[in-house]
């Protein structure tokens, strides 16, 4: 039972689908919160019944940034390892369910405290903003549940390796393992601040908190979190899209190499989120900025690999000229079209990321709504459109249904609607950010300050874009509901690409985990040890908790 | 003494590299776009000093 299967076992499918249902419920609720936010920020709408803008903002960030992503990713990865490394054992599946329920109960607890207005601390929950302890306890359960699922995947991978000594593991399984190792190593940071700082402080066991340490631990987690979202999208691009278009993967080794580089370089880089933070020596910020720019390399490798895959396919179909291959791609297939548009949006997203990570340029955009515009390109377009594209074959594969032509057409329309909405909203956010408009803030004219009045047209454009995006959410929910419950019964393929004939054989060194995790740990220690000692030894008295809502 | 050359080297099969002109043009465009964006914001930073 440890070999590749064409169909994900029904029991594994159920586990994956449970995660996907929660992800799309989070999309519905978090999307509604997003719509309310952009309407408030236009200055033309006020929330009814005294609901706070910051409650809605926290709901949006937690449900979409943390819940939608984590649940979809773990569900997708369970399906991917079951498909490529064989059906899960009963034990692995059992622990998969334990992980799922821990995460779901944790989400429910966290959502409860946000909705009753006891935790309007935004999804970054920076101290000294202080939420009810239940908010942090719920989040802890989400993280612990994801660890349980991660270890279940590691156990499945180890069993495959034992059954296939000396063989290279299936690519999608390897990638899932890298992503869960990355997640495990980085989430130790957020676990440390939540367990040792935020929970004791919110329960009143300690009065004061070291704000700098807690923010640093958060960003030790926060930036690799972005890659935890992005790597499953890359899995789909590298290992699935080539099959969907009818081509082959450019290189298996290159894909593995880029994942290993992400594992090594995406963690010791959190300071580029804290470039204006006092209390960290600029030399350490500089080191982490350099490491951040190292993470650009695997993304550029991915861009090259995708272009090459598309061009090789187009030329094999007789395409001529410099860009003739573009015409050969299956533009009418939503499984390709949605992720492809996601890839295109990653170009401005990546460019914005380079600006954010550069110390001087960061001063132009820091804490402005430019940053919000940036991650609505990376997460809310590149990653999310890729996940939508994957849902269009994954859900029918798992539920034993097929996507109809009408639903495929609706999915193409959905992608176009999303793109238009995001161009309006994200561009407006970027431009308003360059003019100084702050992020994380409700509507205000700041006493009719001329600079603040300049932002209003952009805020209206954000509201227009956000409303279009909400229509996009309704469309995708219609498609997902159809695929899960109403589409005609039948067999849908779980596409997995083969490697091109001319690609080199994949070396086993990519699975030398001691080596790669060892390098990652060494880099983390180099980047963080001295700054942490400094933050603790030279700490100010610490801060009491604040509830500003 | 003359070094003996190994004359029995097997002929290696030369595989044709795929033509990736479009990929080259695409990554060059991507690189240009990244640099253009970076430089634009850098000048904004300088203007505001």
Coordinates of C-alpha atoms in Angstrom, one line a residue:
Chain A
X1 CA 0.0 0.0 0.0
X2 CA 3.0 2.3 -0.1
X3 CA 3.1 3.0 -3.8
X4 CA 1.6 5.8 -5.9
X5 CA -2.1 5.4 -6.3
X6 CA -4.2 7.0 -9.1
X7 CA -7.0 7.7 -6.7
X8 CA -6.8 9.1 -3.2
X9 CA -8.4 6.5 -0.9
X10 CA -11.9 7.5 0.2
X11 CA -10.9 7.5 3.9
X12 CA -8.0 9.8 3.2
X13 CA -10.3 11.9 0.9
X14 CA -12.7 12.4 3.8
X15 CA -9.8 13.7 6.0
X16 CA -8.7 16.1 3.3
X17 CA -12.2 17.3 2.6
X18 CA -12.9 18.0 6.3
X19 CA -10.0 20.5 6.2
X20 CA -11.2 22.0 2.9
X21 CA -14.8 22.5 4.2
X22 CA -13.4 24.5 7.2
X23 CA -11.2 26.5 4.8
X24 CA -14.0 27.6 2.6
X25 CA -16.3 28.4 5.6
X26 CA -13.5 30.6 6.8
X27 CA -13.3 32.2 3.3
X28 CA -17.0 33.1 3.5
X29 CA -16.9 34.7 6.9
X30 CA -13.5 36.3 6.5
X31 CA -14.5 37.6 3.1
X32 CA -17.6 39.2 4.5
X33 CA -15.5 40.9 7.2
X34 CA -13.1 42.2 4.4
X35 CA -16.1 43.7 2.5
X36 CA -17.2 45.5 5.7
X37 CA -13.7 46.9 6.2
X38 CA -13.2 48.4 2.8
X39 CA -16.7 50.0 3.1
X40 CA -15.8 51.5 6.4
X41 CA -12.5 52.8 5.1
X42 CA -14.3 54.5 2.2
X43 CA -15.8 56.9 4.8
X44 CA -19.3 56.3 3.4
X45 CA -20.4 53.5 5.7
X46 CA -20.5 52.9 9.4
X47 CA -20.8 49.5 11.1
X48 CA -24.1 48.9 12.8
X49 CA -24.8 48.1 16.4
X50 CA -21.6 49.5 17.7
X51 CA -19.4 46.8 16.1
X52 CA -15.8 47.8 16.2
X53 CA -13.8 48.1 13.0
X54 CA -11.0 46.4 14.8
X55 CA -13.1 43.4 15.7
X56 CA -13.9 43.0 12.0
X57 CA -10.3 43.5 11.0
X58 CA -9.1 40.8 13.4
X59 CA -11.8 38.4 12.2
X60 CA -10.7 39.0 8.6
X61 CA -7.0 38.5 9.3
X62 CA -7.3 35.5 11.5
X63 CA -9.9 33.7 9.4
X64 CA -8.2 34.3 6.0
X65 CA -4.5 34.6 7.0
X66 CA -4.4 31.8 9.5
X67 CA -7.5 29.5 9.2
X68 CA -8.2 29.4 5.5
X69 CA -4.6 28.9 4.6
X70 CA -3.6 26.4 7.3
X71 CA -6.7 24.2 6.8
X72 CA -6.5 24.2 3.0
X73 CA -2.7 23.5 3.0
X74 CA -2.9 20.6 5.5
X75 CA -6.0 19.1 3.6
X76 CA -4.2 19.4 0.3
X77 CA -1.0 17.9 1.6
X78 CA -2.8 14.9 3.2
X79 CA -4.3 14.3 -0.3
X80 CA -1.0 14.8 -2.0
X81 CA 1.0 12.4 0.2
X82 CA -1.8 9.8 0.0
X83 CA -1.8 10.1 -3.8
X84 CA 1.9 10.0 -4.3
X85 CA 3.3 7.9 -1.4
X86 CA 0.3 5.5 -1.0
X87 CA -2.8 5.3 1.1
X88 CA -2.3 6.5 4.7
X89 CA -2.1 3.9 7.4
X90 CA -5.0 3.8 9.9
X91 CA -2.6 5.2 12.5
X92 CA -1.5 8.2 10.4
X93 CA -5.1 8.9 9.4
X94 CA -6.1 8.8 13.1
X95 CA -3.5 11.3 14.0
X96 CA -4.6 13.4 11.0
X97 CA -8.1 13.5 12.5
X98 CA -6.7 14.4 15.9
X99 CA -4.8 17.3 14.3
X100 CA -8.0 18.4 12.4
X101 CA -10.1 18.4 15.6
X102 CA -7.5 20.3 17.6
X103 CA -7.3 22.9 14.9
X104 CA -11.0 23.2 14.5
X105 CA -11.7 23.5 18.3
X106 CA -8.9 26.0 18.6
X107 CA -10.4 28.0 15.7
X108 CA -13.8 28.0 17.3
X109 CA -12.4 29.2 20.7
X110 CA -10.4 32.0 19.0
X111 CA -13.3 33.1 16.8
X112 CA -15.6 33.2 19.9
X113 CA -13.3 35.6 21.8
X114 CA -12.9 37.8 18.7
X115 CA -16.6 38.0 18.0
X116 CA -17.5 38.9 21.6
X117 CA -15.1 41.7 21.3
X118 CA -12.5 40.4 23.8
X119 CA -9.7 40.0 21.3
X120 CA -9.5 42.9 18.8
X121 CA -5.7 42.6 18.6
X122 CA -5.5 41.9 14.8
X123 CA -4.0 38.7 13.5
X124 CA -0.5 39.8 14.4
X125 CA -1.6 40.1 18.1
X126 CA 1.3 42.5 19.0
X127 CA 1.9 43.1 22.6
X128 CA 1.1 45.4 24.5
X129 CA -2.4 45.0 23.0
X130 CA -3.9 42.4 25.2
X131 CA -6.6 39.9 24.3
X132 CA -8.6 37.5 26.5
X133 CA -6.5 34.5 27.3
X134 CA -9.0 32.3 25.4
X135 CA -7.8 34.0 22.1
X136 CA -4.2 32.8 22.7
X137 CA -5.3 29.4 24.0
X138 CA -7.4 28.8 20.9
X139 CA -4.5 29.8 18.6
X140 CA -2.2 27.4 20.6
X141 CA -4.6 24.6 19.8
X142 CA -4.5 25.5 16.1
X143 CA -0.7 25.3 16.1
X144 CA -0.5 22.1 18.2
X145 CA -3.1 20.5 15.8
X146 CA -1.0 21.5 12.8
X147 CA 2.1 19.9 14.5
X148 CA 0.2 16.7 15.1
X149 CA -0.8 16.6 11.4
X150 CA 2.8 17.4 10.4
X151 CA 4.1 14.5 12.4
X152 CA 1.5 12.3 10.8
X153 CA 2.9 13.3 7.4
X154 CA 6.5 12.7 8.6
X155 CA 5.5 9.2 9.8
X156 CA 4.0 8.4 6.4
X157 CA 7.0 9.7 4.6
X158 CA 9.4 7.7 6.9
X159 CA 7.3 4.5 6.2
X160 CA 7.7 5.1 2.4
X161 CA 11.4 5.6 2.7
X162 CA 11.7 2.4 4.7
X163 CA 9.8 0.5 2.0
X164 CA 11.9 2.1 -0.8
X165 CA 15.5 2.2 0.4
X166 CA 17.8 4.3 -1.8
X167 CA 15.0 5.7 -3.8
X168 CA 14.1 9.3 -4.4
X169 CA 10.7 10.0 -2.7
X170 CA 7.8 11.2 -4.8
X171 CA 8.1 15.0 -5.4
X172 CA 4.8 16.1 -3.9
X173 CA 5.5 14.0 -0.7
X174 CA 9.0 15.5 -0.5
X175 CA 7.6 19.0 -0.9
X176 CA 4.9 18.4 1.8
X177 CA 7.6 17.3 4.2
X178 CA 9.7 20.3 3.5
X179 CA 6.7 22.6 4.1
X180 CA 5.8 20.9 7.4
X181 CA 9.4 21.0 8.6
X182 CA 9.5 24.7 7.8
X183 CA 6.2 25.2 9.6
X184 CA 7.4 23.2 12.7
X185 CA 10.7 25.1 13.0
X186 CA 9.1 28.5 12.6
X187 CA 6.0 28.0 14.7
X188 CA 8.3 27.2 17.7
X189 CA 8.8 31.0 17.8
X190 CA 5.1 31.9 18.0
X191 CA 4.5 29.0 20.5
X192 CA 7.3 30.4 22.7
X193 CA 5.8 33.9 22.8
X194 CA 2.2 32.6 23.3
X195 CA 3.0 30.1 26.0
X196 CA 5.7 31.9 28.0
X197 CA 4.7 35.5 27.5
X198 CA 1.2 36.2 26.3
X199 CA -0.8 33.6 28.1
X200 CA 0.7 34.1 31.6
X201 CA 0.4 37.9 31.0
X202 CA -3.2 37.8 29.8
X203 CA -4.1 35.6 32.8
X204 CA -2.6 38.1 35.2
X205 CA 0.2 35.8 36.4
X206 CA 2.7 38.4 35.3
X207 CA 2.1 42.2 35.1
X208 CA 4.4 43.2 32.3
X209 CA 5.7 41.9 29.0
X210 CA 8.9 42.3 27.1
X211 CA 7.3 43.8 23.9
X212 CA 10.4 43.5 21.7
X213 CA 11.0 39.9 22.5
X214 CA 7.4 39.0 21.8
X215 CA 7.4 40.9 18.5
X216 CA 10.7 39.3 17.5
X217 CA 9.4 35.8 18.3
X218 CA 6.3 36.7 16.3
X219 CA 8.3 37.7 13.2
X220 CA 10.6 34.7 13.6
X221 CA 7.4 32.9 12.8
X222 CA 5.6 35.5 10.7
X223 CA 7.9 35.6 7.7
X224 CA 8.3 31.8 7.1
X225 CA 4.5 31.7 7.6
X226 CA 4.4 33.5 4.3
X227 CA 6.4 30.7 2.7
X228 CA 4.3 28.1 4.5
X229 CA 1.4 29.6 2.4
X230 CA 3.4 30.0 -0.7
X231 CA 5.1 26.5 -0.9
X232 CA 1.9 24.6 -1.5
X233 CA 1.2 27.0 -4.4
X234 CA 4.7 26.2 -5.7
X235 CA 3.9 22.4 -5.3
X236 CA 0.9 23.0 -7.6
X237 CA 3.0 25.0 -10.1
X238 CA 5.9 22.6 -10.2
X239 CA 4.3 19.2 -9.9
X240 CA 0.7 19.5 -11.1
X241 CA 0.3 22.4 -13.6
X242 CA 2.7 20.7 -16.2
X243 CA 0.4 17.7 -16.2
X244 CA -2.8 19.9 -16.6
X245 CA -1.4 21.6 -19.7
X246 CA -0.3 18.3 -21.1
X247 CA 3.5 18.9 -20.8
X248 CA 6.3 17.8 -18.5
X249 CA 8.1 19.2 -15.6
X250 CA 11.3 21.1 -16.5
X251 CA 13.4 19.5 -13.7
X252 CA 12.6 17.6 -10.5
X253 CA 16.0 18.5 -9.0
X254 CA 15.5 22.2 -9.5
X255 CA 12.1 22.0 -7.8
X256 CA 13.6 20.2 -4.8
X257 CA 16.6 22.6 -4.7
X258 CA 14.3 25.6 -4.6
X259 CA 12.3 24.0 -1.7
X260 CA 15.5 23.3 0.3
X261 CA 16.6 26.9 -0.3
X262 CA 13.3 28.1 1.2
X263 CA 13.8 25.9 4.2
X264 CA 17.2 27.3 4.8
X265 CA 16.7 31.0 4.1
X266 CA 13.1 31.8 4.9
X267 CA 13.4 31.6 8.7
X268 CA 16.4 33.8 9.8
X269 CA 14.8 36.9 8.1
X270 CA 12.2 38.2 10.5
X271 CA 14.0 41.5 11.2
X272 CA 13.0 42.8 7.8
X273 CA 9.5 43.2 9.3
X274 CA 11.2 45.1 12.2
X275 CA 13.4 47.5 10.3
X276 CA 12.1 50.5 12.2
X277 CA 12.0 48.7 15.5
X278 CA 14.3 50.3 18.1
X279 CA 16.4 48.0 20.3
X280 CA 17.9 45.9 17.5
X281 CA 21.4 46.7 16.3
X282 CA 21.4 47.8 12.6
X283 CA 24.1 45.3 11.8
X284 CA 21.8 42.4 12.7
X285 CA 19.0 44.0 10.6
X286 CA 21.5 44.2 7.7
X287 CA 22.4 40.5 8.1
X288 CA 18.8 39.5 8.0
X289 CA 18.1 41.8 5.0
X290 CA 20.9 40.0 3.1
X291 CA 19.4 36.6 4.0
X292 CA 16.0 37.9 2.9
X293 CA 17.4 38.7 -0.5
X294 CA 18.8 35.1 -0.6
X295 CA 15.1 33.9 -0.5
X296 CA 14.6 35.7 -3.8
X297 CA 16.8 33.1 -5.5
X298 CA 14.4 30.1 -5.2
X299 CA 11.5 32.3 -6.3
X300 CA 13.4 33.4 -9.4
X301 CA 14.3 29.7 -10.0
X302 CA 10.6 28.9 -9.9
X303 CA 9.7 31.7 -12.3
X304 CA 12.4 30.4 -14.8
X305 CA 11.2 26.8 -14.3
X306 CA 7.5 27.7 -15.0
X307 CA 8.4 29.8 -18.1
X308 CA 10.5 26.9 -19.4
X309 CA 7.8 24.3 -18.8
X310 CA 5.3 26.4 -20.7
X311 CA 7.7 27.2 -23.5
X312 CA 8.8 23.5 -23.9
X313 CA 5.2 22.4 -24.1
X314 CA 4.2 25.2 -26.6
X315 CA 7.2 24.3 -28.8
X316 CA 6.3 20.6 -28.7
X317 CA 3.0 21.6 -30.1
X318 CA 4.6 23.5 -33.0
X319 CA 4.7 27.0 -31.6
X320 CA 7.1 29.4 -33.3
X321 CA 8.4 32.9 -32.6
X322 CA 9.5 34.3 -29.3
X323 CA 6.2 34.1 -27.5
X324 CA 4.2 31.8 -29.8
X325 CA 4.1 29.1 -27.1
X326 CA 1.8 31.3 -25.0
X327 CA -1.0 30.7 -27.5
X328 CA -0.7 26.9 -27.1
X329 CA -1.6 27.0 -23.4
X330 CA -5.1 25.8 -22.3
X331 CA -6.6 29.2 -21.5
X332 CA -10.1 27.7 -21.3
X333 CA -9.2 25.3 -18.5
X334 CA -9.8 26.9 -15.1
X335 CA -7.4 24.4 -13.5
X336 CA -4.7 26.1 -15.4
X337 CA -6.1 29.6 -15.8
X338 CA -6.6 30.5 -12.2
X339 CA -3.1 29.5 -11.0
X340 CA -1.5 31.1 -14.1
X341 CA -3.1 34.4 -13.3
X342 CA -1.8 33.9 -9.7
X343 CA 1.7 33.5 -11.1
X344 CA 1.3 36.7 -13.1
X345 CA 0.3 38.6 -10.0
X346 CA 3.4 37.3 -8.3
X347 CA 5.6 39.5 -10.4
X348 CA 4.4 42.8 -8.9
X349 CA 4.0 41.0 -5.6
X350 CA 7.7 40.0 -5.6
X351 CA 8.8 43.5 -6.7
X352 CA 6.9 45.0 -3.8
X353 CA 8.5 42.4 -1.5
X354 CA 12.0 43.6 -2.5
X355 CA 11.0 47.2 -1.6
X356 CA 9.6 46.1 1.8
X357 CA 12.8 44.2 2.6
X358 CA 15.2 47.0 1.7
X359 CA 16.0 49.1 4.8
X360 CA 15.8 52.6 3.3
X361 CA 12.8 51.8 1.0
X362 CA 11.1 50.2 3.9
X363 CA 11.0 53.6 5.6
X364 CA 8.9 54.9 2.7
X365 CA 6.3 52.2 3.1
X366 CA 6.5 50.9 6.7
X367 CA 3.2 50.5 8.4
X368 CA 1.4 52.0 5.4
X369 CA -1.4 50.4 3.5
X370 CA 1.2 49.6 0.8
X371 CA 2.1 46.5 2.9
X372 CA -1.6 45.5 3.0
X373 CA -1.7 45.9 -0.8
X374 CA 1.5 43.7 -1.1
X375 CA 0.2 40.8 0.8
X376 CA -3.1 40.9 -0.9
X377 CA -1.1 40.2 -4.1
X378 CA 1.0 37.5 -2.6
X379 CA -1.4 35.7 -0.4
X380 CA -4.8 36.9 -1.5
X381 CA -4.1 36.5 -5.2
X382 CA -1.1 34.4 -6.0
X383 CA -1.6 31.8 -3.3
X384 CA -5.4 31.9 -3.2
X385 CA -6.0 31.8 -7.0
X386 CA -3.7 28.8 -7.1
X387 CA -5.6 27.1 -4.3
X388 CA -8.9 27.9 -6.1
X389 CA -7.4 26.3 -9.3
X390 CA -6.4 23.2 -7.3
X391 CA -9.9 23.0 -5.6
X392 CA -11.4 22.7 -9.1
X393 CA -9.9 19.2 -9.5
X394 CA -9.1 18.2 -5.9
X395 CA -12.7 18.5 -4.6
X396 CA -14.3 16.5 -7.4
X397 CA -11.5 14.0 -7.2
X398 CA -12.2 13.5 -3.5
X399 CA -16.0 13.5 -3.7
X400 CA -16.2 11.3 -6.8
X401 CA -17.6 14.0 -9.1
X402 CA -16.7 15.9 -12.3
X403 CA -16.7 19.6 -13.0
X404 CA -19.2 20.5 -15.7
X405 CA -18.4 22.9 -18.5
X406 CA -20.7 25.5 -17.0
X407 CA -18.8 25.4 -13.7
X408 CA -15.5 25.6 -15.6
X409 CA -16.8 28.7 -17.4
X410 CA -17.9 30.2 -14.1
X411 CA -14.4 29.5 -12.6
X412 CA -12.8 31.4 -15.5
X413 CA -15.2 34.3 -14.9
X414 CA -14.4 34.0 -11.1
X415 CA -10.7 34.4 -11.9
X416 CA -11.3 37.4 -14.1
X417 CA -13.6 39.0 -11.5
X418 CA -10.9 38.4 -8.8
X419 CA -8.2 39.9 -11.0
X420 CA -10.2 43.1 -11.7
X421 CA -11.2 43.5 -8.0
X422 CA -7.6 43.0 -6.9
X423 CA -6.2 45.4 -9.5
X424 CA -8.5 48.1 -8.1
X425 CA -8.0 47.3 -4.5
X426 CA -4.3 46.4 -4.3
X427 CA -3.2 49.2 -6.7
X428 CA -5.1 51.7 -4.7
X429 CA -3.5 50.4 -1.5
X430 CA 0.0 50.6 -3.0
X431 CA -0.5 54.2 -4.2
X432 CA -2.2 55.4 -1.0
X433 CA 0.6 53.7 1.0
X434 CA 3.2 55.7 -1.0
X435 CA 1.2 58.8 0.0
X436 CA 1.5 57.8 3.7
X437 CA -1.9 56.2 4.4
X438 CA -1.6 54.0 7.4
X439 CA -2.6 50.3 7.6
X440 CA -4.6 48.8 10.5
X441 CA -6.6 52.0 10.9
X442 CA -10.3 52.8 10.6
X443 CA -11.5 55.7 8.5
X444 CA -10.3 59.1 9.7
X445 CA -9.6 62.5 8.1
X446 CA -7.2 63.2 10.9
X447 CA -8.7 66.6 11.6
X448 CA -9.1 67.2 7.9
X449 CA -5.3 67.2 7.4
X450 CA -4.6 67.8 3.7
X451 CA -2.4 64.7 3.5
X452 CA -5.2 62.5 4.8
X453 CA -7.8 64.0 2.4
X454 CA -5.5 62.9 -0.5
X455 CA -6.1 59.3 0.5
X456 CA -9.8 59.3 0.2
X457 CA -10.1 58.7 -3.6
X458 CA -7.8 55.7 -3.1
X459 CA -9.9 54.4 -0.2
X460 CA -13.0 54.6 -2.4
X461 CA -11.2 52.7 -5.1
X462 CA -10.3 50.1 -2.4
X463 CA -14.0 49.8 -1.6
X464 CA -14.9 49.3 -5.3
X465 CA -12.2 46.6 -5.6
X466 CA -13.1 44.9 -2.3
X467 CA -16.8 44.8 -3.4
X468 CA -15.8 43.1 -6.7
X469 CA -13.6 40.7 -4.7
X470 CA -16.6 39.8 -2.5
X471 CA -18.5 38.9 -5.7
X472 CA -15.5 36.7 -6.5
X473 CA -15.8 35.0 -3.1
X474 CA -19.6 34.3 -3.8
X475 CA -18.7 32.8 -7.2
X476 CA -16.0 30.5 -5.8
X477 CA -18.3 29.4 -3.0
X478 CA -21.0 28.5 -5.6
X479 CA -18.4 26.5 -7.5
X480 CA -17.0 24.7 -4.5
X481 CA -20.5 23.9 -3.2
X482 CA -21.4 22.5 -6.6
X483 CA -18.2 20.4 -6.8
X484 CA -18.7 19.0 -3.3
X485 CA -22.4 18.2 -3.4
X486 CA -24.1 18.7 -6.7
X487 CA -21.8 18.1 -9.6
X488 CA -22.4 14.9 -11.7
X489 CA -20.9 11.7 -10.3
X490 CA -17.7 10.5 -12.1
X491 CA -14.0 10.2 -12.0
X492 CA -11.7 13.3 -11.9
X493 CA -8.0 13.0 -12.2
X494 CA -5.5 14.1 -9.5
X495 CA -2.9 15.3 -11.9
X496 CA 0.7 14.6 -11.1
X497 CA 3.4 15.7 -13.7
X498 CA 6.2 13.6 -15.1
X499 CA 9.7 14.9 -15.5
X500 CA 11.0 15.9 -19.0
X501 CA 13.2 13.3 -20.6
X502 CA 16.2 15.6 -20.8
X503 CA 16.1 16.4 -17.1
X504 CA 19.0 15.2 -15.0
X505 CA 18.5 12.3 -12.5
X506 CA 17.5 13.6 -9.0
X507 CA 20.3 13.2 -6.5
X508 CA 19.4 11.7 -3.0
X509 CA 21.2 14.5 -1.2
X510 CA 18.0 16.6 -1.2
X511 CA 16.7 14.1 1.4
X512 CA 19.7 14.5 3.7
X513 CA 17.5 16.1 6.4
X514 CA 20.2 16.3 9.0
X515 CA 22.3 18.4 6.6
X516 CA 19.5 20.8 5.6
X517 CA 17.8 21.2 8.9
X518 CA 21.3 21.6 10.5
X519 CA 22.2 24.4 8.1
X520 CA 18.8 26.1 8.8
X521 CA 19.4 25.8 12.6
X522 CA 22.9 27.2 12.3
X523 CA 21.7 30.2 10.3
X524 CA 18.9 30.8 12.8
X525 CA 21.3 30.7 15.7
X526 CA 23.7 33.1 13.9
X527 CA 20.9 35.6 13.0
X528 CA 19.1 35.6 16.3
X529 CA 21.3 34.6 19.3
X530 CA 23.2 37.8 19.9
X531 CA 20.1 40.1 19.3
X532 CA 18.0 38.0 21.7
X533 CA 20.7 38.2 24.4
X534 CA 20.7 41.9 23.9
X535 CA 16.9 42.2 24.0
X536 CA 16.8 40.3 27.3
X537 CA 19.9 41.8 29.0
X538 CA 19.1 45.4 28.1
X539 CA 15.3 45.2 28.4
X540 CA 13.2 48.1 29.6
X541 CA 10.8 47.4 32.5
X542 CA 8.2 45.8 30.2
X543 CA 4.7 46.9 29.4
X544 CA 1.3 46.4 31.0
X545 CA -1.5 45.2 28.8
X546 CA -3.7 47.6 26.8
X547 CA -7.2 47.2 25.5
X548 CA -7.8 50.1 23.2
X549 CA -11.1 48.9 21.7
Chain B
X1 CA 57.7 9.1 -21.5
X2 CA 54.6 10.1 -23.4
X3 CA 51.3 10.2 -21.7
X4 CA 49.1 7.6 -23.1
X5 CA 45.8 8.9 -24.2
X6 CA 42.8 6.8 -23.7
X7 CA 41.4 6.3 -27.1
X8 CA 38.6 4.1 -26.0
X9 CA 36.4 6.9 -24.5
X10 CA 32.8 6.0 -25.4
X11 CA 31.1 8.5 -27.6
X12 CA 28.7 10.6 -25.5
X13 CA 25.3 11.2 -26.9
X14 CA 24.9 14.9 -27.4
X15 CA 21.3 15.7 -26.5
X16 CA 19.7 18.7 -28.1
X17 CA 19.0 21.5 -25.5
X18 CA 15.4 22.7 -25.7
X19 CA 15.1 26.1 -27.3
X20 CA 14.1 28.5 -24.5
X21 CA 14.4 31.9 -26.1
X22 CA 11.0 32.9 -24.8
X23 CA 12.0 31.9 -21.3
X24 CA 15.1 34.0 -21.5
X25 CA 13.1 37.0 -22.7
X26 CA 10.5 36.5 -20.0
X27 CA 13.0 36.3 -17.1
X28 CA 14.8 39.4 -18.5
X29 CA 11.6 41.3 -18.5
X30 CA 10.9 40.0 -14.9
X31 CA 14.4 41.2 -13.8
X32 CA 13.8 44.6 -15.5
X33 CA 10.5 45.0 -13.7
X34 CA 12.0 44.2 -10.3
X35 CA 14.8 46.6 -10.8
X36 CA 12.5 49.3 -12.2
X37 CA 10.1 49.1 -9.1
X38 CA 13.0 49.1 -6.7
X39 CA 14.7 52.1 -8.3
X40 CA 11.4 54.0 -8.5
X41 CA 10.8 53.7 -4.7
X42 CA 14.4 54.4 -4.0
X43 CA 14.1 57.7 -5.8
X44 CA 11.0 58.5 -3.8
X45 CA 13.0 57.8 -0.6
X46 CA 15.8 60.1 -1.8
X47 CA 13.2 62.8 -2.6
X48 CA 11.8 62.7 0.9
X49 CA 15.1 62.9 2.7

